[in-house]
Amino acid sequence: VIVSGRSVQIHCAGLLLKDVPANAELTIGTLSEAYRPPFGILKYVLCSNSTNRLLRLLIDTDGKVTYTLTADTAKGVGVNINETFVAKTK
């Protein structure tokens, strides 16, 4: 997490350690209260340019950050998430 004023950037990258079935929600972590969005952020992005796999990213107002792959995904597949938003006012 990179913060500049109220601008928050989330960067998360790695390889899946196990096979993941479609629509299984995976938790990245929980943001500190100061870095949480004022409303839930739900975003679908193309996961790979070689497949039609989508990734659903959810950043909830309680700070929980999760993602869900919309297709079965094998161990070893890379996941790279980058999102920027404005944190709620204090």
CSV table of N, CA, C and O in Angstrom, one decimal:
chain,number,residue,atom,x,y,z
A,1,VAL,N,0.9,-1.2,0.0
A,1,VAL,CA,0.0,0.0,0.0
A,1,VAL,C,0.9,1.2,0.0
A,1,VAL,O,1.8,1.3,0.8
A,2,ILE,N,0.6,2.1,-0.9
A,2,ILE,CA,1.4,3.4,-1.0
A,2,ILE,C,0.3,4.5,-0.8
A,2,ILE,O,-0.7,4.5,-1.5
A,3,VAL,N,0.6,5.4,0.1
A,3,VAL,CA,-0.3,6.5,0.4
A,3,VAL,C,0.4,7.9,0.2
A,3,VAL,O,1.5,8.1,0.6
A,4,SER,N,-0.4,8.8,-0.5
A,4,SER,CA,0.0,10.1,-0.6
A,4,SER,C,-1.2,11.0,-0.4
A,4,SER,O,-2.1,11.1,-1.2
A,5,GLY,N,-1.2,11.7,0.8
A,5,GLY,CA,-2.4,12.4,1.2
A,5,GLY,C,-3.6,11.4,1.3
A,5,GLY,O,-3.5,10.5,2.1
A,6,ARG,N,-4.7,11.6,0.6
A,6,ARG,CA,-5.8,10.7,0.6
A,6,ARG,C,-5.8,9.7,-0.5
A,6,ARG,O,-6.6,8.8,-0.6
A,7,SER,N,-4.8,9.8,-1.4
A,7,SER,CA,-4.7,8.9,-2.5
A,7,SER,C,-4.0,7.6,-2.0
A,7,SER,O,-2.9,7.6,-1.4
A,8,VAL,N,-4.7,6.5,-2.3
A,8,VAL,CA,-4.2,5.2,-1.8
A,8,VAL,C,-4.0,4.3,-3.0
A,8,VAL,O,-4.9,4.2,-3.8
A,9,GLN,N,-2.8,3.7,-3.1
A,9,GLN,CA,-2.5,2.7,-4.2
A,9,GLN,C,-2.3,1.4,-3.6
A,9,GLN,O,-1.5,1.3,-2.6
A,10,ILE,N,-2.9,0.4,-4.1
A,10,ILE,CA,-2.7,-1.0,-3.7
A,10,ILE,C,-2.0,-1.8,-4.8
A,10,ILE,O,-2.4,-1.7,-5.9
A,11,HIS,N,-0.9,-2.4,-4.4
A,11,HIS,CA,-0.1,-3.2,-5.4
A,11,HIS,C,0.0,-4.6,-4.7
A,11,HIS,O,0.5,-4.7,-3.6
A,12,CYS,N,-0.3,-5.6,-5.5
A,12,CYS,CA,-0.2,-7.0,-5.0
A,12,CYS,C,0.1,-7.9,-6.1
A,12,CYS,O,-0.6,-7.9,-7.1
A,13,ALA,N,1.2,-8.7,-6.0
A,13,ALA,CA,1.5,-9.6,-7.1
A,13,ALA,C,2.1,-10.8,-6.5
A,13,ALA,O,2.7,-10.8,-5.4
A,14,GLY,N,1.9,-11.9,-7.2
A,14,GLY,CA,2.4,-13.2,-6.8
A,14,GLY,C,1.9,-14.4,-7.6
A,14,GLY,O,1.1,-14.2,-8.5
A,15,LEU,N,2.3,-15.6,-7.2
A,15,LEU,CA,1.9,-16.8,-7.9
A,15,LEU,C,0.9,-17.5,-7.0
A,15,LEU,O,1.1,-17.6,-5.8
A,16,LEU,N,-0.1,-18.1,-7.6
A,16,LEU,CA,-1.1,-18.9,-6.8
A,16,LEU,C,-0.3,-20.2,-6.3
A,16,LEU,O,0.4,-20.8,-7.0
A,17,LEU,N,-0.5,-20.5,-5.0
A,17,LEU,CA,0.2,-21.6,-4.4
A,17,LEU,C,-0.6,-22.9,-4.5
A,17,LEU,O,-0.1,-24.0,-4.1
A,18,LYS,N,-1.8,-22.8,-5.0
A,18,LYS,CA,-2.7,-24.0,-5.2
A,18,LYS,C,-3.7,-23.7,-6.3
A,18,LYS,O,-3.9,-22.6,-6.7
A,19,ASP,N,-4.3,-24.8,-6.8
A,19,ASP,CA,-5.3,-24.6,-7.8
A,19,ASP,C,-6.5,-23.9,-7.1
A,19,ASP,O,-6.8,-24.2,-5.9
A,20,VAL,N,-7.1,-23.0,-7.8
A,20,VAL,CA,-8.2,-22.2,-7.2
A,20,VAL,C,-9.5,-22.4,-8.1
A,20,VAL,O,-9.4,-22.2,-9.3
A,21,PRO,N,-10.6,-22.9,-7.5
A,21,PRO,CA,-11.8,-23.1,-8.3
A,21,PRO,C,-12.4,-21.7,-8.7
A,21,PRO,O,-12.2,-20.7,-8.0
A,22,ALA,N,-13.2,-21.7,-9.7
A,22,ALA,CA,-13.9,-20.5,-10.1
A,22,ALA,C,-14.7,-20.0,-9.0
A,22,ALA,O,-15.3,-20.7,-8.2
A,23,ASN,N,-14.7,-18.7,-8.9
A,23,ASN,CA,-15.6,-17.9,-7.9
A,23,ASN,C,-15.2,-18.1,-6.4
A,23,ASN,O,-16.0,-17.8,-5.5
A,24,ALA,N,-14.0,-18.7,-6.2
A,24,ALA,CA,-13.5,-18.8,-4.8
A,24,ALA,C,-12.9,-17.4,-4.4
A,24,ALA,O,-12.0,-16.9,-5.1
A,25,GLU,N,-13.4,-16.8,-3.3
A,25,GLU,CA,-12.9,-15.5,-2.9
A,25,GLU,C,-11.6,-15.7,-2.1
A,25,GLU,O,-11.5,-16.5,-1.2
A,26,LEU,N,-10.6,-14.9,-2.5
A,26,LEU,CA,-9.3,-15.0,-1.8
A,26,LEU,C,-9.0,-13.6,-1.2
A,26,LEU,O,-9.2,-12.6,-1.8
A,27,THR,N,-8.6,-13.6,0.1
A,27,THR,CA,-8.3,-12.4,0.8
A,27,THR,C,-6.9,-12.0,0.7
A,27,THR,O,-6.0,-12.7,0.9
A,28,ILE,N,-6.7,-10.7,0.3
A,28,ILE,CA,-5.4,-10.1,0.2
A,28,ILE,C,-5.0,-9.6,1.6
A,28,ILE,O,-3.9,-9.8,2.1
A,29,GLY,N,-5.9,-8.9,2.3
A,29,GLY,CA,-5.6,-8.3,3.6
A,29,GLY,C,-6.7,-7.3,3.9
A,29,GLY,O,-7.7,-7.2,3.3
A,30,THR,N,-6.4,-6.6,5.0
A,30,THR,CA,-7.3,-5.5,5.5
A,30,THR,C,-6.5,-4.2,5.6
A,30,THR,O,-5.5,-4.2,6.2
A,31,LEU,N,-7.1,-3.2,5.1
A,31,LEU,CA,-6.5,-1.8,5.2
A,31,LEU,C,-6.7,-1.2,6.5
A,31,LEU,O,-7.8,-1.4,7.1
A,32,SER,N,-5.8,-0.4,7.0
A,32,SER,CA,-6.0,0.3,8.2
A,32,SER,C,-7.1,1.3,8.0
A,32,SER,O,-7.4,1.7,6.9
A,33,GLU,N,-7.7,1.7,9.1
A,33,GLU,CA,-8.9,2.6,9.0
A,33,GLU,C,-8.7,3.8,8.2
A,33,GLU,O,-9.5,4.3,7.5
A,34,ALA,N,-7.5,4.4,8.4
A,34,ALA,CA,-7.2,5.7,7.7
A,34,ALA,C,-7.1,5.5,6.2
A,34,ALA,O,-7.2,6.5,5.5
A,35,TYR,N,-6.9,4.3,5.7
A,35,TYR,CA,-6.7,4.1,4.3
A,35,TYR,C,-7.9,3.4,3.6
A,35,TYR,O,-7.9,3.0,2.4
A,36,ARG,N,-9.1,3.4,4.3
A,36,ARG,CA,-10.3,2.7,3.7
A,36,ARG,C,-11.0,3.7,2.8
A,36,ARG,O,-11.1,4.9,3.0
A,37,PRO,N,-11.7,3.1,1.8
A,37,PRO,CA,-12.5,3.9,0.9
A,37,PRO,C,-13.8,4.3,1.5
A,37,PRO,O,-14.3,3.6,2.4
A,38,PRO,N,-14.4,5.5,1.1
A,38,PRO,CA,-15.7,5.9,1.6
A,38,PRO,C,-16.9,5.1,1.2
A,38,PRO,O,-17.9,5.1,1.8
A,39,PHE,N,-16.7,4.3,0.2
A,39,PHE,CA,-17.7,3.4,-0.4
A,39,PHE,C,-17.0,2.1,-0.9
A,39,PHE,O,-15.8,2.2,-1.2
A,40,GLY,N,-17.7,1.0,-1.0
A,40,GLY,CA,-17.2,-0.2,-1.5
A,40,GLY,C,-16.7,0.0,-3.0
A,40,GLY,O,-17.4,0.6,-3.8
A,41,ILE,N,-15.6,-0.6,-3.3
A,41,ILE,CA,-15.1,-0.6,-4.7
A,41,ILE,C,-15.2,-2.0,-5.3
A,41,ILE,O,-14.6,-2.9,-4.7
A,42,LEU,N,-15.9,-2.2,-6.3
A,42,LEU,CA,-16.1,-3.5,-7.0
A,42,LEU,C,-15.6,-3.3,-8.5
A,42,LEU,O,-16.2,-2.4,-9.2
A,43,LYS,N,-14.7,-4.0,-8.9
A,43,LYS,CA,-14.1,-3.8,-10.2
A,43,LYS,C,-13.8,-5.2,-10.9
A,43,LYS,O,-13.3,-6.1,-10.2
A,44,TYR,N,-14.2,-5.3,-12.1
A,44,TYR,CA,-13.8,-6.5,-12.9
A,44,TYR,C,-12.8,-6.1,-13.9
A,44,TYR,O,-12.9,-5.1,-14.6
A,45,VAL,N,-11.7,-6.9,-14.0
A,45,VAL,CA,-10.6,-6.6,-14.9
A,45,VAL,C,-10.2,-7.9,-15.6
A,45,VAL,O,-10.4,-9.0,-15.1
A,46,LEU,N,-9.7,-7.7,-16.8
A,46,LEU,CA,-9.2,-8.9,-17.6
A,46,LEU,C,-7.9,-9.3,-16.9
A,46,LEU,O,-7.0,-8.6,-16.7
A,47,CYS,N,-7.9,-10.6,-16.6
A,47,CYS,CA,-6.8,-11.2,-15.8
A,47,CYS,C,-5.6,-11.5,-16.7
A,47,CYS,O,-4.5,-11.5,-16.2
A,48,SER,N,-5.8,-11.8,-17.9
A,48,SER,CA,-4.7,-12.2,-18.8
A,48,SER,C,-5.1,-11.9,-20.2
A,48,SER,O,-6.2,-12.0,-20.6
A,49,ASN,N,-4.1,-11.5,-21.0
A,49,ASN,CA,-4.4,-11.1,-22.4
A,49,ASN,C,-4.5,-12.4,-23.2
A,49,ASN,O,-4.8,-12.3,-24.4
A,50,SER,N,-4.1,-13.6,-22.7
A,50,SER,CA,-4.2,-14.8,-23.4
A,50,SER,C,-5.4,-15.7,-23.1
A,50,SER,O,-5.7,-16.7,-23.7
A,51,THR,N,-6.3,-15.2,-22.2
A,51,THR,CA,-7.5,-15.9,-21.8
A,51,THR,C,-8.6,-14.9,-21.7
A,51,THR,O,-8.4,-13.7,-21.6
A,52,ASN,N,-9.8,-15.4,-21.5
A,52,ASN,CA,-10.9,-14.6,-21.2
A,52,ASN,C,-11.2,-14.5,-19.7
A,52,ASN,O,-12.3,-14.2,-19.3
A,53,ARG,N,-10.3,-14.9,-18.9
A,53,ARG,CA,-10.5,-15.0,-17.4
A,53,ARG,C,-10.6,-13.5,-16.9
A,53,ARG,O,-9.8,-12.7,-17.2
A,54,LEU,N,-11.6,-13.4,-16.1
A,54,LEU,CA,-11.8,-12.1,-15.4
A,54,LEU,C,-11.4,-12.2,-13.9
A,54,LEU,O,-11.5,-13.3,-13.3
A,55,LEU,N,-11.0,-11.1,-13.3
A,55,LEU,CA,-10.7,-11.1,-11.9
A,55,LEU,C,-11.6,-10.0,-11.3
A,55,LEU,O,-11.8,-8.9,-11.9
A,56,ARG,N,-12.3,-10.4,-10.2
A,56,ARG,CA,-13.2,-9.4,-9.5
A,56,ARG,C,-12.4,-8.9,-8.3
A,56,ARG,O,-12.0,-9.7,-7.4
A,57,LEU,N,-12.2,-7.6,-8.2
A,57,LEU,CA,-11.5,-7.0,-7.0
A,57,LEU,C,-12.6,-6.3,-6.2
A,57,LEU,O,-13.4,-5.6,-6.7
A,58,LEU,N,-12.5,-6.5,-4.9
A,58,LEU,CA,-13.5,-5.9,-4.0
A,58,LEU,C,-12.7,-5.2,-2.8
A,58,LEU,O,-11.9,-5.9,-2.2
A,59,ILE,N,-12.8,-3.9,-2.7
A,59,ILE,CA,-12.3,-3.2,-1.5
A,59,ILE,C,-13.4,-2.7,-0.7
A,59,ILE,O,-14.1,-1.8,-1.2
A,60,ASP,N,-13.7,-3.3,0.4
A,60,ASP,CA,-14.9,-2.9,1.2
A,60,ASP,C,-14.6,-1.8,2.1
A,60,ASP,O,-13.5,-1.5,2.5
A,61,THR,N,-15.7,-1.2,2.6
A,61,THR,CA,-15.5,0.0,3.5
A,61,THR,C,-15.0,-0.4,4.9
A,61,THR,O,-14.5,0.4,5.6
A,62,ASP,N,-15.0,-1.7,5.2
A,62,ASP,CA,-14.4,-2.2,6.4
A,62,ASP,C,-12.9,-2.5,6.2
A,62,ASP,O,-12.2,-2.9,7.1
A,63,GLY,N,-12.4,-2.2,5.0
A,63,GLY,CA,-10.9,-2.3,4.7
A,63,GLY,C,-10.5,-3.7,4.2
A,63,GLY,O,-9.4,-3.9,3.7
A,64,LYS,N,-11.4,-4.6,4.1
A,64,LYS,CA,-11.1,-6.0,3.6
A,64,LYS,C,-10.9,-5.9,2.1
A,64,LYS,O,-11.8,-5.3,1.4
A,65,VAL,N,-9.8,-6.5,1.6
A,65,VAL,CA,-9.5,-6.5,0.2
A,65,VAL,C,-9.5,-7.9,-0.3
A,65,VAL,O,-8.7,-8.7,0.2
A,66,THR,N,-10.3,-8.3,-1.3
A,66,THR,CA,-10.4,-9.6,-1.8
A,66,THR,C,-10.4,-9.6,-3.3
A,66,THR,O,-10.7,-8.6,-3.9
A,67,TYR,N,-10.1,-10.8,-3.8
A,67,TYR,CA,-10.3,-11.0,-5.3
A,67,TYR,C,-10.9,-12.3,-5.5
A,67,TYR,O,-10.7,-13.3,-4.7
A,68,THR,N,-11.5,-12.4,-6.7
A,68,THR,CA,-12.2,-13.7,-7.1
A,68,THR,C,-11.8,-13.9,-8.6
A,68,THR,O,-12.1,-13.0,-9.4
A,69,LEU,N,-11.3,-15.1,-8.9
A,69,LEU,CA,-11.1,-15.4,-10.3
A,69,LEU,C,-12.4,-16.1,-10.8
A,69,LEU,O,-13.0,-16.9,-10.2
A,70,THR,N,-12.8,-15.7,-12.0
A,70,THR,CA,-14.1,-16.2,-12.5
A,70,THR,C,-14.0,-17.5,-13.3
A,70,THR,O,-15.0,-18.0,-13.8
A,71,ALA,N,-12.8,-18.1,-13.3
A,71,ALA,CA,-12.6,-19.4,-14.0
A,71,ALA,C,-11.7,-20.2,-13.1
A,71,ALA,O,-10.9,-19.6,-12.4
A,72,ASP,N,-11.7,-21.5,-13.2
A,72,ASP,CA,-10.8,-22.3,-12.5
A,72,ASP,C,-9.4,-21.9,-12.9
A,72,ASP,O,-9.1,-21.6,-14.1
A,73,THR,N,-8.5,-21.8,-12.0
A,73,THR,CA,-7.1,-21.3,-12.2
A,73,THR,C,-6.1,-22.2,-11.5
A,73,THR,O,-6.3,-22.6,-10.4
A,74,ALA,N,-5.1,-22.6,-12.3
A,74,ALA,CA,-4.1,-23.6,-11.8
A,74,ALA,C,-3.0,-22.9,-11.0
A,74,ALA,O,-2.7,-21.8,-11.1
A,75,LYS,N,-2.5,-23.8,-10.1
A,75,LYS,CA,-1.3,-23.4,-9.3
A,75,LYS,C,-0.2,-22.8,-10.2
A,75,LYS,O,0.0,-23.3,-11.3
A,76,GLY,N,0.4,-21.8,-9.7
A,76,GLY,CA,1.5,-21.2,-10.4
A,76,GLY,C,1.2,-20.1,-11.4
A,76,GLY,O,2.0,-19.4,-11.9
A,77,VAL,N,-0.1,-19.8,-11.5
A,77,VAL,CA,-0.6,-18.7,-12.4
A,77,VAL,C,-0.3,-17.4,-11.6
A,77,VAL,O,-0.5,-17.3,-10.4
A,78,GLY,N,0.2,-16.4,-12.3
A,78,GLY,CA,0.5,-15.1,-11.6
A,78,GLY,C,-0.7,-14.2,-11.5
A,78,GLY,O,-1.5,-14.2,-12.4
A,79,VAL,N,-0.7,-13.5,-10.4
A,79,VAL,CA,-1.8,-12.5,-10.2
A,79,VAL,C,-1.1,-11.2,-9.9
A,79,VAL,O,-0.2,-11.1,-9.0
A,80,ASN,N,-1.5,-10.1,-10.5
A,80,ASN,CA,-0.9,-8.8,-10.3
A,80,ASN,C,-2.1,-7.8,-10.3
A,80,ASN,O,-2.8,-7.6,-11.2
A,81,ILE,N,-2.2,-7.2,-9.1
A,81,ILE,CA,-3.3,-6.3,-8.9
A,81,ILE,C,-2.8,-4.9,-8.5
A,81,ILE,O,-1.9,-4.8,-7.7
A,82,ASN,N,-3.3,-3.9,-9.2
A,82,ASN,CA,-3.0,-2.5,-8.9
A,82,ASN,C,-4.3,-1.7,-9.0
A,82,ASN,O,-5.0,-1.8,-9.9
A,83,GLU,N,-4.5,-1.0,-7.9
A,83,GLU,CA,-5.7,-0.2,-7.8
A,83,GLU,C,-5.4,1.1,-7.1
A,83,GLU,O,-4.7,1.1,-6.1
A,84,THR,N,-6.0,2.2,-7.5
A,84,THR,CA,-5.8,3.5,-6.8
A,84,THR,C,-7.2,4.1,-6.5
A,84,THR,O,-8.1,4.0,-7.3
A,85,PHE,N,-7.3,4.6,-5.3
A,85,PHE,CA,-8.6,5.2,-4.9
A,85,PHE,C,-8.3,6.3,-3.9
A,85,PHE,O,-7.2,6.5,-3.4
A,86,VAL,N,-9.4,7.1,-3.6
A,86,VAL,CA,-9.3,8.2,-2.6
A,86,VAL,C,-9.9,7.7,-1.3
A,86,VAL,O,-11.0,7.2,-1.3
A,87,ALA,N,-9.1,7.8,-0.2
A,87,ALA,CA,-9.5,7.3,1.1
A,87,ALA,C,-10.6,8.3,1.6
A,87,ALA,O,-10.6,9.4,1.3
A,88,LYS,N,-11.4,7.8,2.6
A,88,LYS,CA,-12.5,8.6,3.1
A,88,LYS,C,-11.8,9.7,4.0
A,88,LYS,O,-10.7,9.5,4.5
A,89,THR,N,-12.5,10.8,4.2
A,89,THR,CA,-12.0,11.8,5.1
A,89,THR,C,-12.1,11.4,6.5
A,89,THR,O,-12.9,10.6,6.9
A,90,LYS,N,-11.2,11.9,7.3
A,90,LYS,CA,-11.2,11.6,8.8
A,90,LYS,C,-12.2,12.2,9.5
A,90,LYS,O,-12.8,13.2,9.2
